[in-house]
Coordinates of C-alpha atoms and ligand atoms in Angstrom, one line a residue:
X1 CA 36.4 44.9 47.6
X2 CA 37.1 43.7 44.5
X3 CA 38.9 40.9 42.9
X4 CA 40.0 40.2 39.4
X5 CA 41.2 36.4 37.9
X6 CA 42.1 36.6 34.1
X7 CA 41.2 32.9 33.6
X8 CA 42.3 32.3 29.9
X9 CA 43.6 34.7 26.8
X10 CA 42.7 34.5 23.4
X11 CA 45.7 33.9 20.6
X12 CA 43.6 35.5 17.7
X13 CA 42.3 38.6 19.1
X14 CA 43.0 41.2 22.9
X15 CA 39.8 38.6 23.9
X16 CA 40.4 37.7 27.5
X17 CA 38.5 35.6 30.2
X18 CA 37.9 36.4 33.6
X19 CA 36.0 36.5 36.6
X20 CA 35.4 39.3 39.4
X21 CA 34.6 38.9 43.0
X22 CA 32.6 41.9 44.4
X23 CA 31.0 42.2 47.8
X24 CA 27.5 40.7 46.7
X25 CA 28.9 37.6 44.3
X26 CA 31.2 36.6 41.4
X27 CA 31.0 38.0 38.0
X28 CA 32.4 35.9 34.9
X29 CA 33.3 38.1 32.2
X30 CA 33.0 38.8 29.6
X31 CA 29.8 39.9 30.5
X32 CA 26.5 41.8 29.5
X33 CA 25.1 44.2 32.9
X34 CA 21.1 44.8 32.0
X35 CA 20.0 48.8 32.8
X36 CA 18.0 49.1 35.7
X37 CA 18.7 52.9 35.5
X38 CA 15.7 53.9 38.2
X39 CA 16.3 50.4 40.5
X40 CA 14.3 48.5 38.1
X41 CA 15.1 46.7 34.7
X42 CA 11.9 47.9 33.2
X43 CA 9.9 45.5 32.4
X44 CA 11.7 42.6 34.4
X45 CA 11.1 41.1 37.6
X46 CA 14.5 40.2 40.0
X47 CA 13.3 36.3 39.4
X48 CA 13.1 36.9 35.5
X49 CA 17.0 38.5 36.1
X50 CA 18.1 35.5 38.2
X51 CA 16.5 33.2 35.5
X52 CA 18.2 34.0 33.0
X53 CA 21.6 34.2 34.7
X54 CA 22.5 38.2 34.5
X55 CA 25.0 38.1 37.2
X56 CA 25.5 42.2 37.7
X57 CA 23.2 45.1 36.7
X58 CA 23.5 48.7 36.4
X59 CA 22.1 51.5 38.7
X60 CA 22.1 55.1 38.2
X61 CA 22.6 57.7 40.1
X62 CA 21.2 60.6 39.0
X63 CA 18.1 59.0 39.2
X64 CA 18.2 57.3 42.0
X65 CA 19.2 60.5 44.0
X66 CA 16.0 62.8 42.0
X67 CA 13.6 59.9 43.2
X68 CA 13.4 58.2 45.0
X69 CA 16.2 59.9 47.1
X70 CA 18.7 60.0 49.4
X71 CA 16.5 59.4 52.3
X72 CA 14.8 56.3 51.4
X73 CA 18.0 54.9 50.1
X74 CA 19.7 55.2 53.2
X75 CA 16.9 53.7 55.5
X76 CA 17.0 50.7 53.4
X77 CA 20.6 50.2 53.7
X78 CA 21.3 50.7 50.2
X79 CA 20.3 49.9 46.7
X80 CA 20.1 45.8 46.8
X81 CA 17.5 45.8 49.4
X82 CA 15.3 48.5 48.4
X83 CA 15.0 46.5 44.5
X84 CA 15.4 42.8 46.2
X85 CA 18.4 42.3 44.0
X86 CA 21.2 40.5 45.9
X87 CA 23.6 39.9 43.0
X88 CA 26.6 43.1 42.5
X89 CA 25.2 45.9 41.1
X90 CA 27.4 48.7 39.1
X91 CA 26.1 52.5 39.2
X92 CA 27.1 54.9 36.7
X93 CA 28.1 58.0 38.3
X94 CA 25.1 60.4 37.0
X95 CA 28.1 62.5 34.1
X96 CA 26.7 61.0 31.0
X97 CA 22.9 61.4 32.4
X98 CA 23.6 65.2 33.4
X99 CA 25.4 65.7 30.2
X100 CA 21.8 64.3 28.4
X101 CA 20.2 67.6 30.0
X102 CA 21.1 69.8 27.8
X103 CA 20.4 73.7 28.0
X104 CA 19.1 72.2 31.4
X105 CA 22.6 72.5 33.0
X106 CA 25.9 74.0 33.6
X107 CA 29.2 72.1 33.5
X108 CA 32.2 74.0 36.0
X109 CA 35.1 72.8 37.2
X110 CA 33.4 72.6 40.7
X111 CA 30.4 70.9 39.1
X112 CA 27.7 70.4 37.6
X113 CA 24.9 72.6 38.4
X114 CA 21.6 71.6 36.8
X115 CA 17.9 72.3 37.4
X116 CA 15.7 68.8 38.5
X117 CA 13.7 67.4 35.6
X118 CA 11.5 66.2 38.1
X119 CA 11.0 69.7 40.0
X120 CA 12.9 72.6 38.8
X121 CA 14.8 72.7 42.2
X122 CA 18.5 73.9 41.7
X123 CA 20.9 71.2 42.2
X124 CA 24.5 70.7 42.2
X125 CA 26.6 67.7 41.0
X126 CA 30.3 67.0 41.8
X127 CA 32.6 64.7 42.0
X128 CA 32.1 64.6 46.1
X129 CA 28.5 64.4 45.6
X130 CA 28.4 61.7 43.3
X131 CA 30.5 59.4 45.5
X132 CA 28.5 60.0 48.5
X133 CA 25.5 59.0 46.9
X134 CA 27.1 55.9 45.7
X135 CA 28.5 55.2 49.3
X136 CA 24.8 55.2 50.3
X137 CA 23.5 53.4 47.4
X138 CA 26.7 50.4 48.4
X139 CA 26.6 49.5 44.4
X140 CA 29.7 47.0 44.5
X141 CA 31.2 48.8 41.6
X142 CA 31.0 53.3 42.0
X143 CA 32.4 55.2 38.8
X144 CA 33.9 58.3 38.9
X145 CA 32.1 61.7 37.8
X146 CA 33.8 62.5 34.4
X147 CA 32.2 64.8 31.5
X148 CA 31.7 62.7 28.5
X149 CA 32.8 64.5 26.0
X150 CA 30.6 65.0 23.0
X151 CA 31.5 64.2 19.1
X152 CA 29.7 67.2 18.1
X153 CA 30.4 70.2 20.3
X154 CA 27.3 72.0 21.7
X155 CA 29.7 73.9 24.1
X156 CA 29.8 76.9 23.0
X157 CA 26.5 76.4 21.1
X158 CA 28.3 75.5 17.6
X159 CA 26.1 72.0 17.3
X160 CA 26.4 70.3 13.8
X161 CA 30.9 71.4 14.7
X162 CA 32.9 68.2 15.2
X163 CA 34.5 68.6 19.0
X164 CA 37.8 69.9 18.3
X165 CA 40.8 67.9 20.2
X166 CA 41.6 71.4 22.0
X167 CA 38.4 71.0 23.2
X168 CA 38.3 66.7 23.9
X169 CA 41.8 67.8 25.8
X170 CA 40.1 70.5 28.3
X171 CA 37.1 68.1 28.7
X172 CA 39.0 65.0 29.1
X173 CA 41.8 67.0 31.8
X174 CA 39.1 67.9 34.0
X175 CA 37.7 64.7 34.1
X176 CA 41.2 64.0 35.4
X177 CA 40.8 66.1 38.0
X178 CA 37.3 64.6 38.9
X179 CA 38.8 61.1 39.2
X180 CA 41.1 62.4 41.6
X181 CA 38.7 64.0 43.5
X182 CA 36.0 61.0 42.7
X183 CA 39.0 58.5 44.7
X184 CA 39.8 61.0 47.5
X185 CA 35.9 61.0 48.2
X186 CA 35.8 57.6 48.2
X187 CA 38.6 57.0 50.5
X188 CA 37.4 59.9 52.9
X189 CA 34.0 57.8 52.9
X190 CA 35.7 54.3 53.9
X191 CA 33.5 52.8 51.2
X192 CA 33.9 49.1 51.1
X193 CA 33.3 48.4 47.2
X194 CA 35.2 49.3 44.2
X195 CA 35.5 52.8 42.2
X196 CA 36.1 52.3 38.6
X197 CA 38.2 55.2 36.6
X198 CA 36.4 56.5 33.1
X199 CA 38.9 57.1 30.1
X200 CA 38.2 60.4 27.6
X201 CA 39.3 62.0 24.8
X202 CA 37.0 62.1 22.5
X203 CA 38.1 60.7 19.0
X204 CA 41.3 61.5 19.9
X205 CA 43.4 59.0 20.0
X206 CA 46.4 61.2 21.3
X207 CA 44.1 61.8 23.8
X208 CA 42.4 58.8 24.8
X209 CA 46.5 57.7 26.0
X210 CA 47.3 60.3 28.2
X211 CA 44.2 59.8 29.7
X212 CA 44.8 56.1 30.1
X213 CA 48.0 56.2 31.4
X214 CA 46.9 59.3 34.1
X215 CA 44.3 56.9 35.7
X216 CA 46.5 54.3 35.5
X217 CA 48.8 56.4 37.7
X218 CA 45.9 56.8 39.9
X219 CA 45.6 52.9 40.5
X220 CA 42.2 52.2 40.3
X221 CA 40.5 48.8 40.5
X222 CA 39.1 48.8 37.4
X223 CA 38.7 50.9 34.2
X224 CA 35.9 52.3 31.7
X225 CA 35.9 53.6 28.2
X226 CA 33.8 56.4 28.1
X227 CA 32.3 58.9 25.4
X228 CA 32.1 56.6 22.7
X229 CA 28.4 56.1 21.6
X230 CA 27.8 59.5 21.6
X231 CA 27.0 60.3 18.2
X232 CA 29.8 59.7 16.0
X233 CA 29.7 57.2 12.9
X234 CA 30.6 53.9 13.8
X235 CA 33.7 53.6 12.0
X236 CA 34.5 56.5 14.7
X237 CA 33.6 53.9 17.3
X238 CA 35.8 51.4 16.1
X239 CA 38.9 52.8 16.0
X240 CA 38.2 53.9 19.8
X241 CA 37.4 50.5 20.7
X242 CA 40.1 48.9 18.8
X243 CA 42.4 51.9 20.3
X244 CA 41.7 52.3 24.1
X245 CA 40.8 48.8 25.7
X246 CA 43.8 46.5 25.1
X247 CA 46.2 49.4 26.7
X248 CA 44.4 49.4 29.6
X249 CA 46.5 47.3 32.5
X250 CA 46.2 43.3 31.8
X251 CA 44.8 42.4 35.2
X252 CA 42.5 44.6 35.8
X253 CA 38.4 44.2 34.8
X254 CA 37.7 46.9 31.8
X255 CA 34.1 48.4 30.8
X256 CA 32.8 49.6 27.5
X257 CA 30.3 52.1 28.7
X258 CA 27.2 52.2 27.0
X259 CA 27.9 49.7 23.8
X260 CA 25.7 48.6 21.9
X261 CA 24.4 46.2 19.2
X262 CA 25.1 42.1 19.2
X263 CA 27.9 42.7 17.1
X264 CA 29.7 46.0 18.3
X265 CA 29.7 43.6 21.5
X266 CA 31.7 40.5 20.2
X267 CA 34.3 43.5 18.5
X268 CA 34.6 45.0 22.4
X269 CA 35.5 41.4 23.3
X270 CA 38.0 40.9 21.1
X271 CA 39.2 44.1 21.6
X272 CA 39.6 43.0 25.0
X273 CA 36.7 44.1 26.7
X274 CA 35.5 42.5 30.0
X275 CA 32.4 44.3 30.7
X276 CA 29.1 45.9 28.4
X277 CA 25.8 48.0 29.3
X278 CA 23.4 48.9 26.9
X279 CA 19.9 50.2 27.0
X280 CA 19.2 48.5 23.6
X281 CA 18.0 44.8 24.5
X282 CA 15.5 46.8 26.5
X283 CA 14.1 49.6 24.8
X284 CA 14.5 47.8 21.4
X285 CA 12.0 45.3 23.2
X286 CA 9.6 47.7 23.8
X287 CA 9.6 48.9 20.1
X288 CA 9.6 45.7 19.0
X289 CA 12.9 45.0 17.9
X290 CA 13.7 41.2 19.2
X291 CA 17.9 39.9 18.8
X292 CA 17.9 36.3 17.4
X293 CA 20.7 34.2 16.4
X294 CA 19.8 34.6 13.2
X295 CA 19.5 38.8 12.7
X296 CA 16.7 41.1 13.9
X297 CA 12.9 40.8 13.7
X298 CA 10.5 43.4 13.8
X299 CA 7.5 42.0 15.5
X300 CA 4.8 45.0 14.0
X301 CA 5.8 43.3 10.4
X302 CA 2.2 41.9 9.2
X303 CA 4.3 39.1 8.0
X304 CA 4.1 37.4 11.6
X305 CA 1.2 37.7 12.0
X306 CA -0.2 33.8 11.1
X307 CA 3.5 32.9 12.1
X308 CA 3.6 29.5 14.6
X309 CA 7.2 29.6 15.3
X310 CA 8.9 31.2 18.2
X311 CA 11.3 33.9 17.9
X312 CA 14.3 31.8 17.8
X313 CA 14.2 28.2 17.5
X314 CA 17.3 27.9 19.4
X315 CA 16.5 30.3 22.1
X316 CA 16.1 28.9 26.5
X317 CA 14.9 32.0 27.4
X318 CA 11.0 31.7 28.9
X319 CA 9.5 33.5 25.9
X320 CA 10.6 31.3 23.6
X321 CA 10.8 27.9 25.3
X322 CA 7.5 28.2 27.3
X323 CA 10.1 27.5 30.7
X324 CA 12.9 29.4 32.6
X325 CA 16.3 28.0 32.0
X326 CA 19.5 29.1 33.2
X327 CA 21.3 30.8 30.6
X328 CA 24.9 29.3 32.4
X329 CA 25.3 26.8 29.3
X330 CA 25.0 27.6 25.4
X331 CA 21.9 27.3 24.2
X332 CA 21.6 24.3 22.2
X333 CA 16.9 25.0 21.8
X334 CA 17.2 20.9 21.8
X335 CA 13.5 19.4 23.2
X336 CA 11.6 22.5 23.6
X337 CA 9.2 22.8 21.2
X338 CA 5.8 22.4 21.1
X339 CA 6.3 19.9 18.0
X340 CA 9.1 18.0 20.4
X341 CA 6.7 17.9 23.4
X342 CA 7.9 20.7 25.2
X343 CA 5.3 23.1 25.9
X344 CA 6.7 25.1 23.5
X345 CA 7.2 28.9 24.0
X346 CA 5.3 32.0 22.4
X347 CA 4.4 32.2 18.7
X348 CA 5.2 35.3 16.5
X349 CA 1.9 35.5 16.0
X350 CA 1.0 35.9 19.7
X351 CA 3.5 38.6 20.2
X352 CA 2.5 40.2 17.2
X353 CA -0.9 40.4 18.6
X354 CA 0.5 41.5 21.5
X355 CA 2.5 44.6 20.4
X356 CA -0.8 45.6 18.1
X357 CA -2.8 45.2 21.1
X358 CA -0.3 47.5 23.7
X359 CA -0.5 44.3 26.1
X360 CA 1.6 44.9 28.9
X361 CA 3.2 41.1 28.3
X362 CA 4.0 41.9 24.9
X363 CA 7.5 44.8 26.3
X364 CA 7.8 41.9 29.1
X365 CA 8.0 38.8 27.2
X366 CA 10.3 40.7 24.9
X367 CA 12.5 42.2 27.2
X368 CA 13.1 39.0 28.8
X369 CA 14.1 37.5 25.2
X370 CA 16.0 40.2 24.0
X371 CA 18.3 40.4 27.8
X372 CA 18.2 36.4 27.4
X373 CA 19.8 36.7 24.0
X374 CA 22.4 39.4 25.0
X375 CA 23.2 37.4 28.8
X376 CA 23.5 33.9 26.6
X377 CA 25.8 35.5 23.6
X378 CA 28.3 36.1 26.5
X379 CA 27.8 32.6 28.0
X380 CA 28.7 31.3 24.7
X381 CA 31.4 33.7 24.2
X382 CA 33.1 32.8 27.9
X383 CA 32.3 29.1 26.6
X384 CA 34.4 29.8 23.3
X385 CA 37.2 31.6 25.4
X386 CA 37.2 28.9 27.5
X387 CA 37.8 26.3 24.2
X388 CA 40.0 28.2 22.9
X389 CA 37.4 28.5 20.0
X390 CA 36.7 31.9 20.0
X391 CA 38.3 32.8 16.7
X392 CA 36.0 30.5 14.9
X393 CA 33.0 31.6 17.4
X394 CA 33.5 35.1 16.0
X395 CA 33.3 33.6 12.4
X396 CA 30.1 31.4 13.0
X397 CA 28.6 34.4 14.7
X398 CA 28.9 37.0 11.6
X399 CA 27.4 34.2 9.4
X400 CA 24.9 33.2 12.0
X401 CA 23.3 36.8 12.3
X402 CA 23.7 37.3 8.4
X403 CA 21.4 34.4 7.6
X404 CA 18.3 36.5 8.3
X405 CA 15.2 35.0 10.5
Ligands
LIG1 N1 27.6 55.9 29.7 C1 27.9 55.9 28.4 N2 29.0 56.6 28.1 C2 29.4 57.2 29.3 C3 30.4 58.1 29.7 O1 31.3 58.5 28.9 N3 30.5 58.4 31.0 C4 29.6 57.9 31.9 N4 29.7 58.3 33.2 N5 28.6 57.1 31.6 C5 28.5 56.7 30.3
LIG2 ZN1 14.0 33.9 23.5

């Protein structure tokens, strides 16, 4: 099932607030869905996740089905037990991680057939398989197999060649024909959740509406953007996103697949985007890249390393406070310092010494900052919609992140 309120619109902008009811809980969007691409958020324990506030995360899979398998996922009854998450999950349908392979694979209009990273066995993807991993995995929200169409072609091998729109339009037709075949699969399986349609077309804007208005003809519950992120310059990006979401039907839930920084998400917003994934917070933790308020840090910078203060003064998460707070009101950092009483969170310096040490707490502590930040930027977001504040939000929030740290 799935269920879909649009709570409040935004005057100044396509910005819209919501909130979706899914078989394992409510969702209030805009929201922010961490990656937990092989049934874990790396790095990030469930309680961490429930601390924080994420409300949905993302399974995949193409992993999931290489290892740990079919068989394991269907003894446990699905995803949610096997990872002791209980909270909706989304699964991305294993396209855009069997497009990553590369030479590895073999896109038909059957299929995909690919050799196994993990084993060299032959394997074959389609639009049928797909779903019927997904039905086992019972992720609340399944997405159909599409091909995510490249900006530069590699098929036939002319990389460094800008896709040509003859060949965004045979790419984005047969995903077409995989939704099609993605929702009779679906049906055929009785599955209980929701199956989410993926638009393509490439930087073609042409393109990206017939493809729109095809799903929409389809009647899916919800809908993505796909194949943006894919390599193209980010004025590229923002036309798309400024393009595709906002044409997309009104009260229905709408995901921007795969995007991106702090900023690209408040654009998708007022663009009139509902949901965001992106393996950034994450792996930028791990290279030691931490989000603030106030712009990026890089932790490895010798500069920290005598520095008391915490990442960001204003920051709840449990990294920089020194306790787990609920990220389900706008950070306000009031009373948590050391210097106030608090116990205070973790000094620069300390994670410094962490990321030149390769402590395993040093990728944990900053994962659960850098997730915090993303979760709590939508929180104050959905607090702005809410307002009816969000144009001056959007304002504050450029300036905010200009400042520096
Ligand atoms: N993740 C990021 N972009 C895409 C896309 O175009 N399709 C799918 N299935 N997943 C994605
Ligand atoms: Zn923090």
């Amino acid at each position: 099932m799935l269920q879909f309120d649009l709570l409040q619109t935004d005057p100044s902008s396509h910005a819209r607030r919501g909130r979706l009811t899914l078989n394992h809980g409510v969702v209030q969007t805009p929201i922010f869905m961490p990656v937990g691409t092989y049934g874990t958020v790396k790095g990030v324990t469930p309680r961490s996740l429930e601390d924080m506030d994420a409300q949905i995360i993302l399974g995949n899979t193409f992993h999931l089905w290489m290892r740990p398998g079919l068989d394991v996922m269907a003894q446990f009854g699905g995803l949610h037990q096997f990872e002791k998450w209980n909270k909706p999950i989304l699964t991305d349908s294993g396209g855009f991680q069997v497009w990553s392979l590369g030479a590895m694979r073999k896109i038909t209009e059957d299929g995909v057939h690919f050799s196994s990273p993990v084993n060299g066995d032959k394997l074959f993807m389609s639009p049928e398989v797909s779903i019927q991993i997904q039905t086992t995995l019972n992720s609340d929200i399944a997405m159909q197999l599409d091909e995510c169409t490249p900006y530069l072609s590699v098929e036939p091998k002319t990389k460094g060649q800008i896709t040509t729109e003859d060949e965004a339009r045979a790419s984005m037709e047969m995903s077409l024909r995989w939704a099609q075949r993605s929702r009779a699969e679906f049906a055929r399986l009785e599955n209980p959740n929701a199956l989410f349609g993926i638009v393509q077309g490439g930087m073609f804007e042409g393109l990206r509406q017939e493809s729109l208005e095809q799903l929409v003809a389809m009647d899916f519950p919800g809908y993505a953007v796909g194949g943006v992120s894919v390599g193209e310059p980010k004025d590229e990006m923002l036309r798309i996103m400024a393009h595709t979401p906002h044409r997309l039907p009104a009260h229905k839930p709408r995901y921007l697949m795969g995007v991106g920084t702090p900023e690209d998400l408040i654009e998708g917003v007022a663009q009139g985007v509902d949901m965001f994934d992106c393996v950034m917070p994450t792996r930028n933790a791990r290279n030691g890249t931490f989000f603030t308020r106030y712009g990026d840090l890089k932790i490895r910078n010798a500069r920290h390393k005598m520095d008391q203060r915490p990442l960001d003064e204003t920051c709840t998460c449990y990294a920089c406070a020194g306790s787990a707070t609920h990220a389900n009101t706008p950070d306000t950092g009031a009373g948590r310092s050391w210097a106030q009483g608090g116990r205070g969170g973790f000094s620069r310096a300390y994670l410094h010494h962490l990321d030149r040490c390769g402590e395993m707490l040093g990728p944990m502590l900053s994962s659960i900052h850098n997730l915090h930040y993303y979760l709590n930027l939508m929180t104050e977001v959905r607090a702005a919609l809410d307002a009816g504040t969000f144009g001056a939000f959007r304002q504050q929030f450029k300036a905010n992140r200009a400042r520096g740290v």
